[in-house]
Amino acid sequence: MNLKSSNKISANEYELEIEISADVFNKEIDKVYKRDIKKINVPGFRKGKAPRPFVEKYYGEGVFYEDAIKGLYPKAIEDAIKEININLVDVTKFDILTSNKKEGLVFKVIVVAEPEIKLGNYKGIQVEKLNLEVTQEDIDKEIEEVRVRNGRLVTVESRPAQMGDIVTIDFEGFIEGKPFEGGKAENLPIELGKKQFIEGFEEQIVGHNSNEVFEINVTFPEEYHNEKYAGKPATFKINLHEIKERELPDLDDEFVKDISEFDTLDEYKEDLKKSLKVKKEEQNKSKREEEIEEKLAKLVEADIPDVMIQKKIDELIKNLDNDLRSQGLGVQDYVKFAGLSIDKIREQFHPTAERQVKFNLAIKKIIEEEKFACTDEEIESEYKKMGEIYKVQPEKVKEVISKEEVEEVINRRKAVEIVENNVVVI
């Protein structure tokens, strides 16, 4: 590979002209020929037996060029960006200038590089003090949720619906007197007060009786996910079939024996206090990590290429899709049920993606400034940990995860720790 020229054409874009010699190009062509010849027919020869000159004469001299170029250009670009010392984000343009046996391969690419960043003082990030106290209110709330889960639904006929009831309804919505898509349902259970519907919907069911048919009027929020309905008034025809209320079990020792391993309410509350403390510690740890990520990202000054953010959005959507598939759905199902579009989801993910991109750039900058170096002992220890996670021997892990990748994992951890160990609690 010969980097003929390198021109910076914008803050993070470079135009590279790269040359691959005729000798290397011809060797790659021969490699493609040997790989594919078994599938090639040439009149006068048995399948897979035609010499390369005959194949090229029959199908054209450039028959193997495309695959040869595909085999050569990734490594050539990799070597070129090492030579100009940038971190590659994406290749946005690829143009072949020359490709023949005599002159070899010459091509131009436009590459996007990671930006140079300025990072503020990452030692001394201010964070709020986290409250780890478990209050009586926390315990009472948890117990009430347990009672609700263990309660039973009882049909109510002697009174109208009230907040907290579970009602079963049919409804059909109209905008400007016309039914609208997604505005109709039958035998739908709703727990009044859970705010599952737009403001005013559940509230206007309160006070009505079983088997009553009535209308309610609401206005879709200006920020409603479906822009066609945003800010518009709507009328819903409601058929209230049934009202049910939860009958909760008494809070006593017998209840505790039924739902736990304890014999008394006091024992159960004491254990609940301990488990809530652990839960609160875990939640606060996650909250603290998010706070640090957000504040570290704000310390980054850089011209971030949009392609970096778009790639991160792609990653977030893929993660969402994987999560949904574990529940038997997928992104397309989610889009349909939520009344959104992929473009809207991408828009919603944009702030998160930008924050994560900046955070990752900050971590790389900290690794660079702190000049972290991994010892052989640290690397071996990390391979051992990975082996324990994947339940394989460390040697097997080494076959799929390179030493450089392990060093990156260790150094990222060190960078995060240096930030966390220097936070200022206010």
C-alpha positions as MATLAB code, in Angstrom:
seq = 'MNLKSSNKISANEYELEIEISADVFNKEIDKVYKRDIKKINVPGFRKGKAPRPFVEKYYGEGVFYEDAIKGLYPKAIEDAIKEININLVDVTKFDILTSNKKEGLVFKVIVVAEPEIKLGNYKGIQVEKLNLEVTQEDIDKEIEEVRVRNGRLVTVESRPAQMGDIVTIDFEGFIEGKPFEGGKAENLPIELGKKQFIEGFEEQIVGHNSNEVFEINVTFPEEYHNEKYAGKPATFKINLHEIKERELPDLDDEFVKDISEFDTLDEYKEDLKKSLKVKKEEQNKSKREEEIEEKLAKLVEADIPDVMIQKKIDELIKNLDNDLRSQGLGVQDYVKFAGLSIDKIREQFHPTAERQVKFNLAIKKIIEEEKFACTDEEIESEYKKMGEIYKVQPEKVKEVISKEEVEEVINRRKAVEIVENNVVVI';
ca = [
       0.000    0.000    0.000;
       1.202    3.468   -0.897;
      -0.612    6.519    0.474;
      -0.219    8.878   -2.487;
      -1.973   11.845   -0.851;
      -3.909   12.883    2.210;
      -6.014   16.071    2.338;
      -8.072   17.309    5.271;
     -11.283   18.565    3.654;
     -13.274   19.441    6.798;
     -12.964   19.322   10.592;
     -13.120   15.523   10.700;
     -12.958   14.432    7.036;
      -9.924   13.374    5.021;
      -9.630   12.555    1.331;
      -7.066    9.798    0.803;
      -5.605    8.559   -2.480;
      -4.246    5.057   -2.045;
      -2.215    2.930   -4.447;
      -1.822   -0.841   -4.442;
       0.950   -2.170   -6.666;
       0.303   -4.286   -9.755;
       2.135   -7.193   -8.125;
      -0.117   -7.178   -5.028;
      -3.246   -6.639   -7.128;
      -2.395   -9.573   -9.420;
      -1.714  -11.843   -6.473;
      -5.144  -10.984   -5.032;
      -6.774  -11.630   -8.416;
      -5.096  -15.044   -8.525;
      -6.329  -15.734   -4.989;
      -9.921  -14.947   -6.042;
      -9.539  -17.107   -9.154;
      -8.368  -20.112   -7.102;
     -11.219  -19.592   -4.629;
     -13.968  -19.325   -7.254;
     -12.793  -21.543  -10.120;
     -14.758  -24.573   -8.896;
     -17.995  -22.687   -9.646;
     -16.979  -21.417  -13.108;
     -17.966  -22.937  -16.468;
     -15.964  -22.231  -19.649;
     -16.830  -24.001  -22.922;
     -14.240  -26.629  -23.833;
     -13.204  -27.268  -20.229;
     -14.674  -29.337  -17.433;
     -16.346  -27.237  -14.750;
     -13.696  -25.746  -12.477;
     -10.774  -26.729  -14.718;
     -10.352  -23.695  -17.005;
      -7.019  -21.846  -16.609;
      -7.264  -18.245  -15.482;
      -6.344  -16.700  -18.890;
      -9.186  -18.599  -20.566;
     -11.672  -17.546  -17.863;
     -10.627  -13.896  -18.283;
     -10.853  -14.122  -22.051;
     -14.341  -15.660  -21.885;
     -15.843  -13.482  -19.127;
     -13.700  -10.367  -19.561;
     -10.344   -9.365  -18.116;
     -11.936   -7.724  -15.088;
     -14.011  -10.728  -14.048;
     -12.126  -11.054  -10.749;
     -11.413   -7.359  -10.153;
     -14.414   -6.565   -7.946;
     -13.721   -9.361   -5.454;
      -9.992   -8.623   -5.526;
     -10.676   -4.977   -4.681;
     -13.015   -6.041   -1.844;
     -10.232   -8.202   -0.478;
      -7.589   -5.463   -0.600;
      -9.149   -2.113    0.218;
     -10.072   -2.630    3.936;
      -6.460   -3.401    4.909;
      -5.187   -0.619    2.649;
      -7.474    1.924    4.354;
      -6.474    0.584    7.773;
      -2.784    1.056    6.963;
      -3.427    4.530    5.531;
      -5.245    5.834    8.617;
      -2.448    4.477   10.817;
       0.008    6.425    8.689;
      -1.864    9.715    9.169;
      -2.631    8.802   12.803;
      -6.422    9.105   13.004;
      -9.149    6.913   14.471;
     -11.549    5.848   11.745;
     -15.289    6.365   12.224;
     -16.606    5.683    8.733;
     -15.811    5.615    5.008;
     -18.319    7.843    3.217;
     -17.047    7.722   -0.375;
     -15.048    5.244   -2.465;
     -13.948    5.950   -6.028;
     -11.721    3.702   -8.183;
      -9.306    5.720  -10.308;
      -7.293    2.862  -11.836;
      -7.691   -0.910  -11.783;
      -5.758   -3.129  -14.185;
      -3.026   -5.755  -14.141;
      -0.394   -3.411  -15.490;
      -0.872   -0.382  -13.177;
      -2.471   -2.059  -10.191;
      -5.194   -0.397   -8.139;
      -5.550    3.287   -7.304;
      -8.589    4.597   -5.437;
      -9.799    7.626   -3.505;
     -11.778    7.505   -0.282;
     -13.269   10.067    2.026;
     -12.988    8.963    5.630;
     -14.498   10.420    8.785;
     -12.180   10.517   11.796;
     -12.877   10.777   15.502;
     -12.629   14.436   16.517;
      -9.911   15.960   18.622;
     -11.543   16.983   21.886;
     -10.929   19.369   24.742;
     -11.855   17.899   28.118;
     -12.554   19.966   31.209;
     -11.542   19.048   34.750;
     -12.657   15.452   35.155;
     -11.163   15.294   38.650;
     -13.696   17.125   40.770;
     -17.057   16.508   39.119;
     -19.766   17.613   41.555;
     -22.524   15.133   42.377;
     -25.427   15.263   44.777;
     -25.349   13.268   47.988;
     -27.464   10.142   47.620;
     -30.029    9.253   50.249;
     -29.678    5.617   51.340;
     -32.102    5.839   54.255;
     -35.057    3.457   54.154;
     -38.041    5.265   55.664;
     -41.212    3.896   57.188;
     -42.991    5.331   54.148;
     -40.790    3.167   51.866;
     -41.672    0.054   53.895;
     -45.394    0.875   53.955;
     -45.412    1.493   50.196;
     -43.712   -1.848   49.485;
     -46.125   -3.707   51.781;
     -49.086   -2.030   50.098;
     -47.828   -3.183   46.686;
     -47.535   -6.740   48.033;
     -51.103   -6.528   49.363;
     -52.312   -5.294   45.966;
     -50.564   -8.190   44.189;
     -52.199  -10.630   46.603;
     -55.614   -9.004   46.562;
     -58.634  -10.200   44.637;
     -60.942   -8.379   42.273;
     -64.584   -8.100   43.337;
     -67.391   -6.908   41.059;
     -69.088   -3.703   42.244;
     -72.732   -2.997   41.438;
     -73.852   -0.754   44.304;
     -71.924    2.391   43.368;
     -70.437    4.300   40.398;
     -66.791    3.989   39.328;
     -64.123    5.709   41.383;
     -60.360    6.121   41.202;
     -58.568    2.841   41.889;
     -61.300    0.716   40.310;
     -60.695   -1.585   37.365;
     -63.343   -0.952   34.708;
     -64.028   -2.870   31.506;
     -65.118   -0.646   28.624;
     -65.709   -0.401   24.899;
     -64.700    2.910   23.377;
     -64.616    4.595   19.992;
     -62.946    7.947   19.380;
     -63.936   10.679   16.936;
     -62.055   13.739   15.715;
     -64.192   16.344   13.934;
     -66.998   13.802   13.973;
     -65.009   11.082   12.175;
     -63.557    7.870   13.663;
     -59.762    7.791   13.679;
     -57.242    4.970   13.335;
     -56.374    3.275   16.622;
     -59.257    4.982   18.432;
     -61.417    1.927   19.017;
     -61.309   -0.988   21.466;
     -63.656   -3.540   23.018;
     -63.704   -5.134   26.480;
     -60.614   -3.205   27.511;
     -59.726   -3.306   31.244;
     -58.472    0.011   32.672;
     -57.306    0.768   36.194;
     -58.574    4.268   36.894;
     -55.855    6.547   38.193;
     -52.952    4.768   36.486;
     -52.887    7.470   33.778;
     -52.700    4.961   30.942;
     -54.685    7.325   28.692;
     -54.499   11.004   27.835;
     -55.403   13.508   30.529;
     -59.105   13.640   31.313;
     -59.999   10.240   29.863;
     -59.953    8.192   33.073;
     -61.217   11.063   35.212;
     -64.429   11.331   33.157;
     -65.245    7.645   33.639;
     -65.415    8.265   37.397;
     -69.018    8.687   38.552;
     -70.569    6.463   35.878;
     -72.262    3.120   36.573;
     -72.029   -0.366   35.070;
     -73.899   -0.831   31.757;
     -73.982    2.933   31.207;
     -73.253    4.431   27.767;
     -71.903    7.976   27.705;
     -69.503   10.359   25.967;
     -66.328   12.058   27.188;
     -64.388   14.927   25.640;
     -60.603   15.242   25.746;
     -57.818   17.056   23.915;
     -54.703   15.283   22.681;
     -51.482   16.815   24.095;
     -49.463   19.105   21.826;
     -46.520   16.688   22.250;
     -48.586   13.565   21.428;
     -46.494   10.881   19.693;
     -48.819   10.773   16.681;
     -48.516   14.210   15.103;
     -51.827   13.785   13.207;
     -53.726   13.958   16.494;
     -51.479   16.313   18.506;
     -53.424   19.204   20.033;
     -56.774   18.114   18.572;
     -60.019   17.770   20.574;
     -61.687   14.342   20.452;
     -64.931   12.740   21.610;
     -65.038    9.166   22.886;
     -68.197    7.085   23.100;
     -67.893    4.832   26.147;
     -69.820    1.659   27.017;
     -68.989    0.820   30.653;
     -69.542   -2.931   31.073;
     -68.232   -3.678   34.541;
     -66.650   -2.152   37.632;
     -64.334   -4.093   39.919;
     -62.443   -3.120   43.063;
     -59.512   -4.761   44.773;
     -60.222   -6.440   48.060;
     -56.943   -6.402   49.963;
     -55.926   -8.987   52.567;
     -55.614   -7.893   56.201;
     -52.120   -6.911   57.226;
     -51.398   -9.342   60.013;
     -49.228  -12.316   60.971;
     -51.395  -14.736   58.973;
     -50.900  -12.684   55.820;
     -47.128  -12.657   56.402;
     -47.078  -16.450   56.795;
     -48.905  -16.811   53.458;
     -46.567  -14.625   51.423;
     -43.174  -15.102   53.102;
     -40.964  -17.351   55.202;
     -41.590  -15.292   58.316;
     -44.070  -15.862   61.159;
     -44.720  -12.306   62.284;
     -45.332   -8.941   60.702;
     -42.441   -7.387   62.643;
     -39.978   -9.984   61.317;
     -41.236   -9.417   57.790;
     -40.863   -5.628   58.101;
     -37.323   -5.952   59.439;
     -36.289   -8.182   56.529;
     -38.059   -5.862   54.093;
     -36.070   -2.930   55.447;
     -32.804   -4.784   54.728;
     -33.818   -5.771   51.196;
     -35.038   -2.238   50.436;
     -31.673   -0.860   51.570;
     -29.838   -3.189   49.160;
     -32.267   -2.233   46.385;
     -31.795    1.460   47.118;
     -28.007    1.082   47.066;
     -28.174   -0.606   43.646;
     -30.547    2.053   42.279;
     -28.387    4.844   43.637;
     -25.265    3.282   42.155;
     -26.939    3.217   38.760;
     -28.180    6.789   39.262;
     -24.682    7.949   40.240;
     -23.150    6.285   37.143;
     -25.696    8.031   34.904;
     -25.037   11.365   36.622;
     -21.276   11.011   36.152;
     -21.716    9.991   32.511;
     -23.909   13.023   31.855;
     -21.578   15.487   33.606;
     -18.429   14.050   32.040;
     -20.042   14.309   28.613;
     -20.770   17.989   29.266;
     -17.041   18.578   29.809;
     -16.310   17.566   26.219;
     -15.730   20.308   23.660;
     -15.634   18.881   20.147;
     -17.101   19.016   16.679;
     -18.813   15.609   16.768;
     -19.362   14.048   13.307;
     -23.042   13.266   12.864;
     -22.164    9.787   11.600;
     -20.850    8.928   15.091;
     -24.188    9.819   16.643;
     -26.137    7.991   13.941;
     -24.055    4.841   14.464;
     -24.736    5.033   18.206;
     -28.472    5.431   17.497;
     -28.265    2.309   15.316;
     -26.715    0.502   18.278;
     -29.406    1.713   20.692;
     -32.169    0.615   18.322;
     -30.521   -2.797   17.931;
     -30.398   -3.139   21.722;
     -34.069   -2.140   21.932;
     -34.915   -4.717   19.275;
     -33.052   -7.438   21.199;
     -34.880   -6.519   24.420;
     -38.245   -6.553   22.653;
     -37.513   -9.883   20.948;
     -36.950  -11.456   24.356;
     -40.587  -10.502   24.998;
     -41.792  -11.893   21.677;
     -41.886   -8.542   19.877;
     -39.548   -6.455   17.733;
     -38.904   -2.821   16.887;
     -41.427   -2.864   14.048;
     -44.121   -4.185   16.404;
     -43.206   -1.517   18.964;
     -43.410    1.194   16.292;
     -46.853    0.007   15.270;
     -48.290   -0.310   18.788;
     -46.838    2.991   19.996;
     -48.060    4.889   16.947;
     -44.513    6.056   16.212;
     -42.118    5.836   13.277;
     -38.494    4.713   13.082;
     -37.542    8.332   12.375;
     -39.350    9.437   15.562;
     -37.558    6.760   17.602;
     -34.226    7.873   16.147;
     -35.074   11.441   17.123;
     -35.916   10.340   20.677;
     -32.633    8.422   20.950;
     -30.524   11.343   19.681;
     -29.783   13.021   23.071;
     -28.805    9.689   24.652;
     -26.635    8.771   21.673;
     -24.861   12.149   21.708;
     -24.211   11.859   25.462;
     -22.789    8.348   25.132;
     -20.554    9.328   22.199;
     -19.148   12.262   24.176;
     -18.688   10.089   27.262;
     -16.730    7.507   25.266;
     -14.527   10.215   23.752;
     -13.915   11.606   27.241;
     -12.882    8.180   28.538;
     -10.432    7.771   25.649;
      -9.002   11.206   26.399;
      -8.545   10.326   30.085;
      -6.746    7.090   29.143;
      -4.456    9.130   26.912;
      -3.761   11.830   29.507;
      -3.259    9.411   32.406;
      -0.962    7.240   30.255;
      -2.414    4.011   31.619;
      -0.423    0.823   30.988;
      -1.587   -2.717   31.682;
       0.691   -5.256   33.325;
       0.813   -8.872   32.200;
      -0.769   -9.823   35.545;
      -3.739   -7.494   34.940;
      -4.289   -8.895   31.454;
      -4.154  -12.518   32.629;
      -6.505  -11.707   35.509;
      -8.980  -10.134   33.071;
      -8.849  -13.181   30.779;
      -9.526  -15.356   33.835;
     -12.553  -13.231   34.793;
     -13.900  -13.456   31.246;
     -13.402  -17.220   31.297;
     -15.425  -17.452   34.498;
     -18.217  -15.345   32.983;
     -18.384  -17.412   29.771;
     -17.589  -20.675   31.624;
     -14.589  -21.505   29.420;
     -10.846  -21.718   29.951;
      -8.917  -18.401   29.600;
      -7.030  -19.855   26.621;
     -10.330  -20.167   24.754;
     -11.140  -16.532   25.494;
      -7.748  -15.516   24.071;
      -8.728  -17.108   20.758;
     -11.613  -14.668   20.259;
     -10.644  -11.581   22.303;
      -7.321   -9.932   21.500;
      -4.856   -8.599   24.043;
      -5.518   -5.072   22.739;
      -9.256   -5.453   23.370;
      -8.602   -6.656   26.914;
      -6.268   -3.725   27.540;
      -9.020   -1.378   26.364;
     -11.494   -2.939   28.820;
      -9.026   -2.561   31.711;
      -8.056    0.998   30.795;
     -11.684    2.093   30.436;
     -12.346    0.739   33.911;
      -9.345    2.648   35.275;
     -10.548    5.855   33.617;
     -14.042    5.530   35.076;
     -12.589    4.770   38.503;
     -10.354    7.848   38.400;
     -13.430   10.003   37.727;
     -15.550    8.286   40.392;
     -12.782    8.438   43.021;
     -12.423   12.183   42.541;
     -16.065   13.274   42.586;
     -17.049   16.028   44.982;
     -20.253   15.273   46.897;
     -22.355   18.361   47.531;
];
